[in-house]
Tab-separated table of C-alpha atoms in Angstrom:
chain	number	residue	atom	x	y	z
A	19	UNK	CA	72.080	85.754	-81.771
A	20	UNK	CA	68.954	87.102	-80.270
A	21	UNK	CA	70.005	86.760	-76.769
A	22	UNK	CA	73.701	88.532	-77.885
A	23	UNK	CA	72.255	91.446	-79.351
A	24	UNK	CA	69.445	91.531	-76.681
A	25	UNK	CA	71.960	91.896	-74.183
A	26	UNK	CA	73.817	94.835	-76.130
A	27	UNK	CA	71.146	96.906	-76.862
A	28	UNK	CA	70.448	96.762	-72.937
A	29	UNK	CA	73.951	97.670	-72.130
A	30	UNK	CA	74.335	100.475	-74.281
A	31	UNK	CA	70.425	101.924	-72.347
A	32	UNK	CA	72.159	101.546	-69.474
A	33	UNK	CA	75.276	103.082	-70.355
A	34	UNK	CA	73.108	105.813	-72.137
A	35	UNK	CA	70.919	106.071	-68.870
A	36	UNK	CA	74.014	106.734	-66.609
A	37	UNK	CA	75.379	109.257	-68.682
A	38	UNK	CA	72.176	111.329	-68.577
A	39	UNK	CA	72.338	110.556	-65.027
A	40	UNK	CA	75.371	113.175	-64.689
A	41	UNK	CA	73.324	116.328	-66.311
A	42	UNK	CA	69.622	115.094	-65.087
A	43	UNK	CA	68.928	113.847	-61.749
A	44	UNK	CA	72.952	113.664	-60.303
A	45	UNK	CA	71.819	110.818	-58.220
A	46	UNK	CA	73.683	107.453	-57.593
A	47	UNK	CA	74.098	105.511	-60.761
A	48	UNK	CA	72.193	102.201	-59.953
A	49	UNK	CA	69.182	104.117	-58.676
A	50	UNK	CA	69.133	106.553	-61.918
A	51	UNK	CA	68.754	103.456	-64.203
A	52	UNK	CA	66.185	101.305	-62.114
A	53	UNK	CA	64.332	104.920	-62.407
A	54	UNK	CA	64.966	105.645	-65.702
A	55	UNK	CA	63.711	101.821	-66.587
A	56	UNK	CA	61.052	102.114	-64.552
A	57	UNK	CA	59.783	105.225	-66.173
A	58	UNK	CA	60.784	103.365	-69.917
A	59	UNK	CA	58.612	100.371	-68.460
A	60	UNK	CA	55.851	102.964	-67.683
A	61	UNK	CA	55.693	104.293	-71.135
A	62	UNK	CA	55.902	100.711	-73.669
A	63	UNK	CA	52.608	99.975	-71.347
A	64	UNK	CA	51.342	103.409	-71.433
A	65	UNK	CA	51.438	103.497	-75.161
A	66	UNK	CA	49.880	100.541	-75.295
A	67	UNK	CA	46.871	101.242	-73.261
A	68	UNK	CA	46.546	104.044	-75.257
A	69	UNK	CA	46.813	101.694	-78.665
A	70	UNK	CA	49.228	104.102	-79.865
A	71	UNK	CA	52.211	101.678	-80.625
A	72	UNK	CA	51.888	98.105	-78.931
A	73	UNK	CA	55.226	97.337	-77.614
A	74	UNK	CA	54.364	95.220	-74.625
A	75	UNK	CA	54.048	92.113	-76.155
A	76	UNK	CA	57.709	92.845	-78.415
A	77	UNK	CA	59.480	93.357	-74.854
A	78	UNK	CA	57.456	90.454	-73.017
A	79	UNK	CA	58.746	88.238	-75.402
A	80	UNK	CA	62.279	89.946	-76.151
A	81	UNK	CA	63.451	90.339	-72.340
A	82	UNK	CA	63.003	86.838	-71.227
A	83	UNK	CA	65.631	85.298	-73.688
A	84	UNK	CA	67.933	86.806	-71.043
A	85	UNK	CA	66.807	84.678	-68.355
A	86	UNK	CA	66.911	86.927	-65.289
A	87	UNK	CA	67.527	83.869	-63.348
A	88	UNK	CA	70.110	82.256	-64.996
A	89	UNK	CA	72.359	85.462	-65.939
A	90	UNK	CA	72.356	86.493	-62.337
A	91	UNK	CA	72.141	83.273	-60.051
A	92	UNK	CA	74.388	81.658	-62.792
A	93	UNK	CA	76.610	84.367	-63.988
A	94	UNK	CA	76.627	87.874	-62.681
A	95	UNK	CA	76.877	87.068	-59.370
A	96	UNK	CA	79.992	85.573	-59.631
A	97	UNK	CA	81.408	88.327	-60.682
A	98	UNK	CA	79.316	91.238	-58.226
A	99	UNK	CA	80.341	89.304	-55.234
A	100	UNK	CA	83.761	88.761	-56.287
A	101	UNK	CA	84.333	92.516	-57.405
A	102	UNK	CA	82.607	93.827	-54.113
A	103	UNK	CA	85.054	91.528	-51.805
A	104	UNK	CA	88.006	92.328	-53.365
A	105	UNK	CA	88.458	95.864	-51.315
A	106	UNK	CA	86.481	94.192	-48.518
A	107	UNK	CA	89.862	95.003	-45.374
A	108	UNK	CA	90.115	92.136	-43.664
A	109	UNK	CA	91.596	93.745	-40.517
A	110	UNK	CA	88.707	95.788	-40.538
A	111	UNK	CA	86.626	92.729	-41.219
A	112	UNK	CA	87.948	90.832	-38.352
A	113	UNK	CA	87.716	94.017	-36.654
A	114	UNK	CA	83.849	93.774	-37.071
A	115	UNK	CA	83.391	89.895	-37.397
A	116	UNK	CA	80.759	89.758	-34.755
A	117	UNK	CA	78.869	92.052	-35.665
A	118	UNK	CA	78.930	91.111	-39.269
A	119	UNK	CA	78.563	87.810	-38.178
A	120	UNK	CA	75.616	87.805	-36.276
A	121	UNK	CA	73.871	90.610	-38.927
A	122	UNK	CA	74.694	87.753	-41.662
A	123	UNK	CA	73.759	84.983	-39.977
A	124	UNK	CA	71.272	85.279	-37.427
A	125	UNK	CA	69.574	88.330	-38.487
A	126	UNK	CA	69.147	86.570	-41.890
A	127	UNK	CA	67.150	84.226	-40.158
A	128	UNK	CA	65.196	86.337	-38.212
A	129	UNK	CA	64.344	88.297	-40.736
A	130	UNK	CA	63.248	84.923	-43.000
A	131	UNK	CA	60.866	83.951	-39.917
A	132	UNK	CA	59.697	87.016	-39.630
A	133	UNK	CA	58.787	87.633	-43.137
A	134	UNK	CA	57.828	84.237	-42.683
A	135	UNK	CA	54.872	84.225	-39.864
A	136	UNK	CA	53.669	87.621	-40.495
A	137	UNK	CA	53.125	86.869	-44.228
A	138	UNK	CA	51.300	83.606	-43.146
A	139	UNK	CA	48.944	85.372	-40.645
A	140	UNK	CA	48.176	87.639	-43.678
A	141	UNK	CA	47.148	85.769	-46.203
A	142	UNK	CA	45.129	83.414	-43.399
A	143	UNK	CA	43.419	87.057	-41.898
A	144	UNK	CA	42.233	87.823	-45.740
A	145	UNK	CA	41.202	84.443	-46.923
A	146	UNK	CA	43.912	83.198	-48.765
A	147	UNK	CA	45.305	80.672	-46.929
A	148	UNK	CA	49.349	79.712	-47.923
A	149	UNK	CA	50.647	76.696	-46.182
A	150	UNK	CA	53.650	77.920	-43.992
A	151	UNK	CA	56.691	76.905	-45.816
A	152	UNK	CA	55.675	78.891	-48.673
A	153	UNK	CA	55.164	81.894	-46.485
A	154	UNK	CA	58.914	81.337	-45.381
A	155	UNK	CA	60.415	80.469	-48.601
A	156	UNK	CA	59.524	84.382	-49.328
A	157	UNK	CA	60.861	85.400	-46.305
A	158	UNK	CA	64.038	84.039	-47.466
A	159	UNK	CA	64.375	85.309	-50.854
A	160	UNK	CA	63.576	88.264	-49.789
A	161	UNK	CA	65.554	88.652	-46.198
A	162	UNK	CA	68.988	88.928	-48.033
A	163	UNK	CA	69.969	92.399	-48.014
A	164	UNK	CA	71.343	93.629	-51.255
A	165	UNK	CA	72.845	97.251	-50.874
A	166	UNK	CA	74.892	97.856	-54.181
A	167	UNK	CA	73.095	101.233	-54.455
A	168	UNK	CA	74.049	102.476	-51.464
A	169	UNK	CA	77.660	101.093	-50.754
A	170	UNK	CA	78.724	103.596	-53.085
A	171	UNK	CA	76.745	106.518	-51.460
A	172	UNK	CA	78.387	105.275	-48.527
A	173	UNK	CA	81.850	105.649	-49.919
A	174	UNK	CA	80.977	108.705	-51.709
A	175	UNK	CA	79.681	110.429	-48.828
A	176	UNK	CA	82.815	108.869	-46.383
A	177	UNK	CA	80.308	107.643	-43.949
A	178	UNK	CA	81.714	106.843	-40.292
A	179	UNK	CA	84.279	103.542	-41.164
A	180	UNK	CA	82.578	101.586	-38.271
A	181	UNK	CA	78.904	101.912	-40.163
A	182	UNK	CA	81.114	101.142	-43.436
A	183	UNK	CA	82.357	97.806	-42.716
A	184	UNK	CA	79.196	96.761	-41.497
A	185	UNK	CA	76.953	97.615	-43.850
A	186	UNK	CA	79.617	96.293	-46.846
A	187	UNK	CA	80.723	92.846	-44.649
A	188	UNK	CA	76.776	92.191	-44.361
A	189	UNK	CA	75.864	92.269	-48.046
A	190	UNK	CA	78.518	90.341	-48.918
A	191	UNK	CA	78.194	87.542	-46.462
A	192	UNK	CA	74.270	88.085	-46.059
A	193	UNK	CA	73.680	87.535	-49.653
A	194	UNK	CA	75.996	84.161	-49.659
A	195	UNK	CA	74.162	82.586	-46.510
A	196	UNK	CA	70.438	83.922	-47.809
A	197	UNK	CA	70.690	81.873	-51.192
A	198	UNK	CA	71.944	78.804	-48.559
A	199	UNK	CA	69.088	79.467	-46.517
A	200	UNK	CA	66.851	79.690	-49.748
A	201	UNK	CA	68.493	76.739	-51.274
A	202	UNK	CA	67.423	74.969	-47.827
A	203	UNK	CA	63.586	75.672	-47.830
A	204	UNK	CA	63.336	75.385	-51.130
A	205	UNK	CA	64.061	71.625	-50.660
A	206	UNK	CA	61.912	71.184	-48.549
A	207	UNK	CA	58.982	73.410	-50.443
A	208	UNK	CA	59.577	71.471	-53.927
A	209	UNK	CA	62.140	68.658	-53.685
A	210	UNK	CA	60.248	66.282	-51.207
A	211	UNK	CA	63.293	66.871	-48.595
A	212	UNK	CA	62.134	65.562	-45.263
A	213	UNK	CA	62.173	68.406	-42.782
A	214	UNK	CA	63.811	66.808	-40.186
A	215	UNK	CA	67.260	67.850	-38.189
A	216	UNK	CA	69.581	65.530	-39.833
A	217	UNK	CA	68.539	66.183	-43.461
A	218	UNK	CA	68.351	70.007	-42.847
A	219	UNK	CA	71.420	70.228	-41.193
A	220	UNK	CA	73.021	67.684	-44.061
A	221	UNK	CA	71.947	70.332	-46.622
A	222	UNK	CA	72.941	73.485	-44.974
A	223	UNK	CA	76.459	71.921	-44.215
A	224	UNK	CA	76.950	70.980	-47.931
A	225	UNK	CA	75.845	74.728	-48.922
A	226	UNK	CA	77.637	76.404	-46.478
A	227	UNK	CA	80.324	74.736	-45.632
A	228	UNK	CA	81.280	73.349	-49.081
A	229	UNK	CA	81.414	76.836	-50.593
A	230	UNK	CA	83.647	78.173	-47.982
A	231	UNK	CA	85.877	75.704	-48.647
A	232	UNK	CA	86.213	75.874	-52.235
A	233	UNK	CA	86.726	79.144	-51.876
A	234	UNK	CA	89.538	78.969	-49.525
A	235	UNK	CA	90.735	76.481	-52.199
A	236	UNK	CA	90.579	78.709	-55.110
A	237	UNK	CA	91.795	81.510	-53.477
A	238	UNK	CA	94.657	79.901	-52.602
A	239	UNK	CA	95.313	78.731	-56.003
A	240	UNK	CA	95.439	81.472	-57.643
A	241	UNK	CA	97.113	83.053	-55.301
A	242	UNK	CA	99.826	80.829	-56.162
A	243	UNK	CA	99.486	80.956	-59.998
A	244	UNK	CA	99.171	85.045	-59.605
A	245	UNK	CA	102.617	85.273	-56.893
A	246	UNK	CA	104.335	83.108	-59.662
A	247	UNK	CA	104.420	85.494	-63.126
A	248	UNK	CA	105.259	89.196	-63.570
A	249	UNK	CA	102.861	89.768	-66.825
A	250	UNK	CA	99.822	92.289	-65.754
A	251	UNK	CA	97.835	91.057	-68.258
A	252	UNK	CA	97.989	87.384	-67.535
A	253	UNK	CA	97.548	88.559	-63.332
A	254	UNK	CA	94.284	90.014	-64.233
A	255	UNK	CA	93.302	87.247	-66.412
A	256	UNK	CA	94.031	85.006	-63.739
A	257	UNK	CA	91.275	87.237	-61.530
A	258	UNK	CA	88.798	86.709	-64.226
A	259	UNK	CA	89.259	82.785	-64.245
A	260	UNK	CA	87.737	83.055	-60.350
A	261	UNK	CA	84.414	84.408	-61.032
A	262	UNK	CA	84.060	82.686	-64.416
A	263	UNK	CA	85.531	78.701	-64.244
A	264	UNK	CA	85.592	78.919	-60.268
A	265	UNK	CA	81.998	80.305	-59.980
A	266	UNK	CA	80.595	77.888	-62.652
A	267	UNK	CA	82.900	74.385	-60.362
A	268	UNK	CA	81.053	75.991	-57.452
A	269	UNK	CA	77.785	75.212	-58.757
A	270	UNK	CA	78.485	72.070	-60.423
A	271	UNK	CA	79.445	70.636	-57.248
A	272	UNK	CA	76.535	71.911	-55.632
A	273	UNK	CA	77.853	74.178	-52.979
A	274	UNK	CA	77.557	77.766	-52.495
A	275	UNK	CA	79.153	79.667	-55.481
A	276	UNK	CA	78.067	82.896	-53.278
A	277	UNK	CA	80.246	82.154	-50.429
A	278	UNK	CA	82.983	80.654	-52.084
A	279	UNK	CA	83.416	84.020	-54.608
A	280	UNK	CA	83.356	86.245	-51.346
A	281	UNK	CA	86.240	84.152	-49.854
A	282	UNK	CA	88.392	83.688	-52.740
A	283	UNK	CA	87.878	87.566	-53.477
A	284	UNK	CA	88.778	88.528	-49.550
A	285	UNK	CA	92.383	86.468	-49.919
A	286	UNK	CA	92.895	87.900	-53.208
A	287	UNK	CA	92.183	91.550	-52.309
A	288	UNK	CA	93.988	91.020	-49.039
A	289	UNK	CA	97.115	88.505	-49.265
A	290	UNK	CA	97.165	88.256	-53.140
A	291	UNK	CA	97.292	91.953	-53.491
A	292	UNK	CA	100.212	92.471	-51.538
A	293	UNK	CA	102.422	90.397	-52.665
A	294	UNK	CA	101.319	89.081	-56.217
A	295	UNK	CA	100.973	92.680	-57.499
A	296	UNK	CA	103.320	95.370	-58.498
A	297	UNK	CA	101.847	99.192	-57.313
A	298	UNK	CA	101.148	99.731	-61.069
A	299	UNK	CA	99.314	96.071	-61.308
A	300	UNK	CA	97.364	97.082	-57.782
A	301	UNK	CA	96.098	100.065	-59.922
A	302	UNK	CA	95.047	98.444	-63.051
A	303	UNK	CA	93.272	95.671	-60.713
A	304	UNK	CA	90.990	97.835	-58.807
A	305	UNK	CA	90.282	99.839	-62.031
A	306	UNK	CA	89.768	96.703	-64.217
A	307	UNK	CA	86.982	95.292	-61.478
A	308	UNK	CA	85.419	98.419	-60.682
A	309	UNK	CA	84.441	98.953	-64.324
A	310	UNK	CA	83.094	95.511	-64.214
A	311	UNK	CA	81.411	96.328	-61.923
A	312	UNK	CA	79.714	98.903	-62.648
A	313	UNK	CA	79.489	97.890	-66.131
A	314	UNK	CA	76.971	94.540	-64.682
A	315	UNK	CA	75.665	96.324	-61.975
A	316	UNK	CA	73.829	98.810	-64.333
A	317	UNK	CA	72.694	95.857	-66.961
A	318	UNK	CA	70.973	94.224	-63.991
A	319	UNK	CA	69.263	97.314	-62.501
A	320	UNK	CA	68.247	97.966	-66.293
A	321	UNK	CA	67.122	94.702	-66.000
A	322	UNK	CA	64.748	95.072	-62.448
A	323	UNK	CA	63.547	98.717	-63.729
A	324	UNK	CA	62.192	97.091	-67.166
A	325	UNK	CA	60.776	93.299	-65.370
A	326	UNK	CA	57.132	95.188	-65.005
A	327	UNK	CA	56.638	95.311	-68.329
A	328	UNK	CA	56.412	91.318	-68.285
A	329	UNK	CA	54.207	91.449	-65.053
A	330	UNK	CA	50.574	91.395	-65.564
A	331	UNK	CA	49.173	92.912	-61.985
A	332	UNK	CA	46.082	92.289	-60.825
A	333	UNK	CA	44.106	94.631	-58.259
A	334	UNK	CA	44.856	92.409	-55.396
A	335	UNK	CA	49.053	92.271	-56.401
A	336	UNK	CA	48.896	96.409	-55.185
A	337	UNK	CA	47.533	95.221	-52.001
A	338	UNK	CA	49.865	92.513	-51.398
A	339	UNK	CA	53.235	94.689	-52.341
A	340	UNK	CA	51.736	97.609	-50.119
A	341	UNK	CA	51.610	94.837	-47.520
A	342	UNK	CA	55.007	93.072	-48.015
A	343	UNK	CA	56.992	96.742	-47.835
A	344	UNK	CA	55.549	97.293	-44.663
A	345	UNK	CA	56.680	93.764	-43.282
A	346	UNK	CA	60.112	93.202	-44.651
A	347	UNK	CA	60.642	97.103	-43.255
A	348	UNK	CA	59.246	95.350	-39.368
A	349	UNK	CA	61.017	92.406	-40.005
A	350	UNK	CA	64.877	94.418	-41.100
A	351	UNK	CA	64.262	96.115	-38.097
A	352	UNK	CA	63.490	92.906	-35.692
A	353	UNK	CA	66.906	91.686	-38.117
A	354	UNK	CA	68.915	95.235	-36.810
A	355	UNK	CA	67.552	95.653	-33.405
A	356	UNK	CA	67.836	91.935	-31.667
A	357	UNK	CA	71.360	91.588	-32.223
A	358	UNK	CA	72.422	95.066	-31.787
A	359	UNK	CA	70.655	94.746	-27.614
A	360	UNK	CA	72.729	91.948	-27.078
A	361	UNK	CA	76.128	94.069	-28.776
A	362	UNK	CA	75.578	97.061	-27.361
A	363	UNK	CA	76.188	95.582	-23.985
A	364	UNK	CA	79.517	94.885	-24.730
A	365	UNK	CA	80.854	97.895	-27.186
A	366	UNK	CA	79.788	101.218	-27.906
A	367	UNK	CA	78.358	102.087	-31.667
A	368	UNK	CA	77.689	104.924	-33.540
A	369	UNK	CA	74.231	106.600	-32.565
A	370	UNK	CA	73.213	106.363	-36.363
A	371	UNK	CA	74.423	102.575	-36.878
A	372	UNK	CA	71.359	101.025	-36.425
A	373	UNK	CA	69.161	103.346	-38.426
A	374	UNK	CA	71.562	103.422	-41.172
A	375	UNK	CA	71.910	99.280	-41.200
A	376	UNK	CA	67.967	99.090	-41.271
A	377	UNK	CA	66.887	101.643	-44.073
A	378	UNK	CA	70.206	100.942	-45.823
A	379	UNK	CA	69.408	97.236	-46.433
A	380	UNK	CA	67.807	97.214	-50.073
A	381	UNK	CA	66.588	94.442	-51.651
A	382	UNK	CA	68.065	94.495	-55.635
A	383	UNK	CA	67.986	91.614	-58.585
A	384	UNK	CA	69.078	88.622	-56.665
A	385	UNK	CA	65.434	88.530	-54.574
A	386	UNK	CA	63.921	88.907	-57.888
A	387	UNK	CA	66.395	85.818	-59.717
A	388	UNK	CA	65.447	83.931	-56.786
A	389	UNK	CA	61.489	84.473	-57.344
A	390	UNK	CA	62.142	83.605	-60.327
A	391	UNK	CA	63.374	80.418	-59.872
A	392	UNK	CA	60.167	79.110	-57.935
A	393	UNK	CA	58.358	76.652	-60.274
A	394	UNK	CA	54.989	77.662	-62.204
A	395	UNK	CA	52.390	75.505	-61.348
A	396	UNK	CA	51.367	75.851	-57.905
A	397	UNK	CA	48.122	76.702	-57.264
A	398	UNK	CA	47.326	78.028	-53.695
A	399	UNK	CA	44.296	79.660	-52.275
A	400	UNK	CA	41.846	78.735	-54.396
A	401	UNK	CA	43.226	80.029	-58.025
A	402	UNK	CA	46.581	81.896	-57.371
A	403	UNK	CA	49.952	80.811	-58.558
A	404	UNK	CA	52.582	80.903	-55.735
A	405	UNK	CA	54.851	82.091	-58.513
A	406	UNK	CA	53.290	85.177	-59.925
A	407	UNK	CA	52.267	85.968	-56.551
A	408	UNK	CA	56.076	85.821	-54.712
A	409	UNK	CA	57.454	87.582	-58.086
A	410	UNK	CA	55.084	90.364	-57.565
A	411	UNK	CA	55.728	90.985	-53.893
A	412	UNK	CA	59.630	91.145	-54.187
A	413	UNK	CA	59.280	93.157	-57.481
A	414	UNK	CA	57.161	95.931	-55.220
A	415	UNK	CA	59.973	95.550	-52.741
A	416	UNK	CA	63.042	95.787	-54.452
A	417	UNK	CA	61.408	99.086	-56.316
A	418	UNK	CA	60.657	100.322	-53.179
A	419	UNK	CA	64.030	99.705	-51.659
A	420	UNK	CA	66.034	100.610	-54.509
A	421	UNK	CA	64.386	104.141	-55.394
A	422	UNK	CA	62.980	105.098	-52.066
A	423	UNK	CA	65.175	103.497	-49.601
A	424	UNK	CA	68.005	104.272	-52.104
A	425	UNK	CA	67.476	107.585	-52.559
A	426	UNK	CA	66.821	108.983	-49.186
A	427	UNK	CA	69.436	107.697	-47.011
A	428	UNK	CA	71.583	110.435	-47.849
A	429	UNK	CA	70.546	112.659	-45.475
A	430	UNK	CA	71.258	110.276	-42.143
A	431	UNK	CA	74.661	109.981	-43.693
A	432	UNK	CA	75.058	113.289	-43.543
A	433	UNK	CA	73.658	113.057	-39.761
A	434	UNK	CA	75.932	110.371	-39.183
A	435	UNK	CA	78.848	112.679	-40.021
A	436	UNK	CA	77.673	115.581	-37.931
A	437	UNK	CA	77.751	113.669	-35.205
A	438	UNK	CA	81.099	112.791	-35.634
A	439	UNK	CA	82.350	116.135	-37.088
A	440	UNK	CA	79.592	118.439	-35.013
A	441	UNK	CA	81.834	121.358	-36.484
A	442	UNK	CA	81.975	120.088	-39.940
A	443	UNK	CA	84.187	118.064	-41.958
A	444	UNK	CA	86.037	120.058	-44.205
A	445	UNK	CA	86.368	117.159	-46.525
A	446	UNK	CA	82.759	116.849	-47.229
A	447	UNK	CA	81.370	119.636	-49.661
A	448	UNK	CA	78.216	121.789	-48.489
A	449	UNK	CA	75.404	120.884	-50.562
């Protein structure tokens, strides 16, 4: 029952921590509680420093039973992914598909080898030599862009629809081909995979290709079993089955649970929708999943804000996260920029698009669930564990991303909208 009531206390924080949110700092709701966690995180070690109350050792030993790893790679993505693909417009998708496509895809990977070689030319220039797939196994972890935070300062705000669709068809589709990419390298880092053509290719096709699939198969399923009763409650009990028993098949079968929830969610927020739910159903759908998530999304940035308290840094961690911001920030550009030359010859974008895609892409819990799931154990550069090392660097970036990034891309929104509206848009309040 530990783990139960573990997980209850921390839900009612974070409800607690978005309430205050409202009357304190009126910010977005994720980045409030990874603040507000942060700052709780501060004080437990604080306190004990000062050997006023020792609490560090309570929480180092209470917020593990969660298993950051498991709940999210296992369970809470499911449902995130499925939630945030359900009012994903698939006209305005297809609208968009190269773009998202090659931002996904290709910018993934550049991003992965960039992390990837600058990282490794690093720890080399300093005297800490990391053999190279290591190096990239970070840059994949942490190449997935995660922007939960500020999707919904996107909406808020009513940024241009263009920027919109590209920034919400990324995350969704980025963060289902990163963990295929991870799951790749990873292989070959730890499970004595052969890096040759054949076997890489064998694996990403599996991944990839297996999880679209199921998806497509799910979604039509239950597209079928929704379209065939007329009781609300059993339609939206029939949405939960997706992200629960359809998530959980995905990864017993070994294929991408990621990709297969954003395609079953897509035909169920765009066919399913339509013609499976009555206008009073469509309203009790979108309300039921937007709680949900919102409900998980502030558990697991409760969960990133309060991670530090079970990190024990060393001098030489601050240099290394100082180091990592700066590259993942060069490397999301290389990500933005490279594809975007070869677009822009063909179709004309919003002058803020590419600034907006680059500082917009945070990292959030699923680089950290991913560091996370590196074995212990490996000792590189003399006496360093690959582990603590890789779980320190993301931790310093998804902070970074998710309060800094987070937090100030508000105002090229607003720049963004001037320079559509250079008069104003009346639908937009003055700060």
């Amino acid at each position: 029952m530990d783990v139960y009531y573990t997980f209850c206390f921390l839900a009612a924080v974070s409800v607690f921590l978005g309430f205050l949110n409202q009357y304190v700092l009126r910010t977005q709701t994720t980045i409030a509680i990874t603040a507000g966690s942060l700052a709780l995180s501060l004080i437990v070690i604080g306190l004990g420093k000062l050997e006023i109350v020792e609490l560090r050792d309570w929480a180092a030993q209470l917020l593990p039973l969660l298993n950051l790893e498991d709940l999210l790679l296992k369970g809470m993505l499911g449902f995130l992914l499925f939630a945030g693909s359900l009012h994903i417009d698939l006209l305005m998708l297809r609208n968009q598909k190269i773009e998202i496509t090659l931002l996904a895809i290709f910018g993934t990977l550049i991003s992965t080898f960039a992390v990837g070689y600058m990282m490794y030319y690093f720890f080399g220039f300093i005297g800490m030599p990391v053999a190279f797939v290591y190096c990239l196994l970070f840059g994949a972890l942490i190449s997935p862009t995660d922007p939960i935070a500020v999707l919904a300062i996107i909406k808020s705000m009513k940024a241009p629809e263009q920027i919109s669709i590209q920034v919400e068809g990324e995350s969704l589709f980025n963060d289902g081909f990163g963990i295929v990419v991870f799951a790749v390298i990873y292989a070959l880092a730890f499970d004595g995979t052969e890096p040759t053509l054949p076997a890489i290719s064998h694996l990403f096709m599996v991944e990839a290709l297996g999880g679209i699939a199921l998806g497509l198969a799910i979604g039509a399923l239950f597209h079928w079993l929704i379209c065939s009763t007329n009781d609300h409650s059993l339609e939206l009990l029939l949405t939960l089955v997706i992200p629960t028993a359809g998530f959980a098949t995905a990864n017993i079968l070994g294929v991408s649970g990621a990709l297969a929830m954003v395609v079953s969610g897509i035909i169920i927020g765009n066919y399913t929708r339509e013609r499976g739910f009555s206008r009073v159903s469509q309203h009790e759908l979108d309300h039921f999943w937007t709680i949900t998530e919102e409900f998980l999304n502030g558990i697991l940035f409760l969960l990133v804000g309060l991670f530090l308290i079970t990190i024990n840094l060393q001098p030489i961690d601050f240099v290394l996260i100082a180091v990592a911001i700066v590259v993942v920030l060069i490397a999301r550009a290389l990500a933005v920029k490279i594809p975007f030359l070869l677009l822009k010859r063909h179709r004309k974008y919003h002058p803020y698009t590419e600034r907006i895609l680059i500082w917009g892409g945070l990292r959030g819990g699923l680089a950290l669930a991913l560091a996370m799931s590196i074995p212990a154990g490996h000792v590189i550069a003399g006496d360093h564990d690959l582990r603590h090392l890789w779980i320190v660097m993301t931790y310093g970036v998804v902070l970074f991303s998710i309060v800094v990034q987070g937090s100030t891309i508000a105002p090229l929104i607003h720049r963004s909208r001037a320079a559509v509206f250079p008069e104003g848009d009346p639908a937009i309040p003055a700060d």
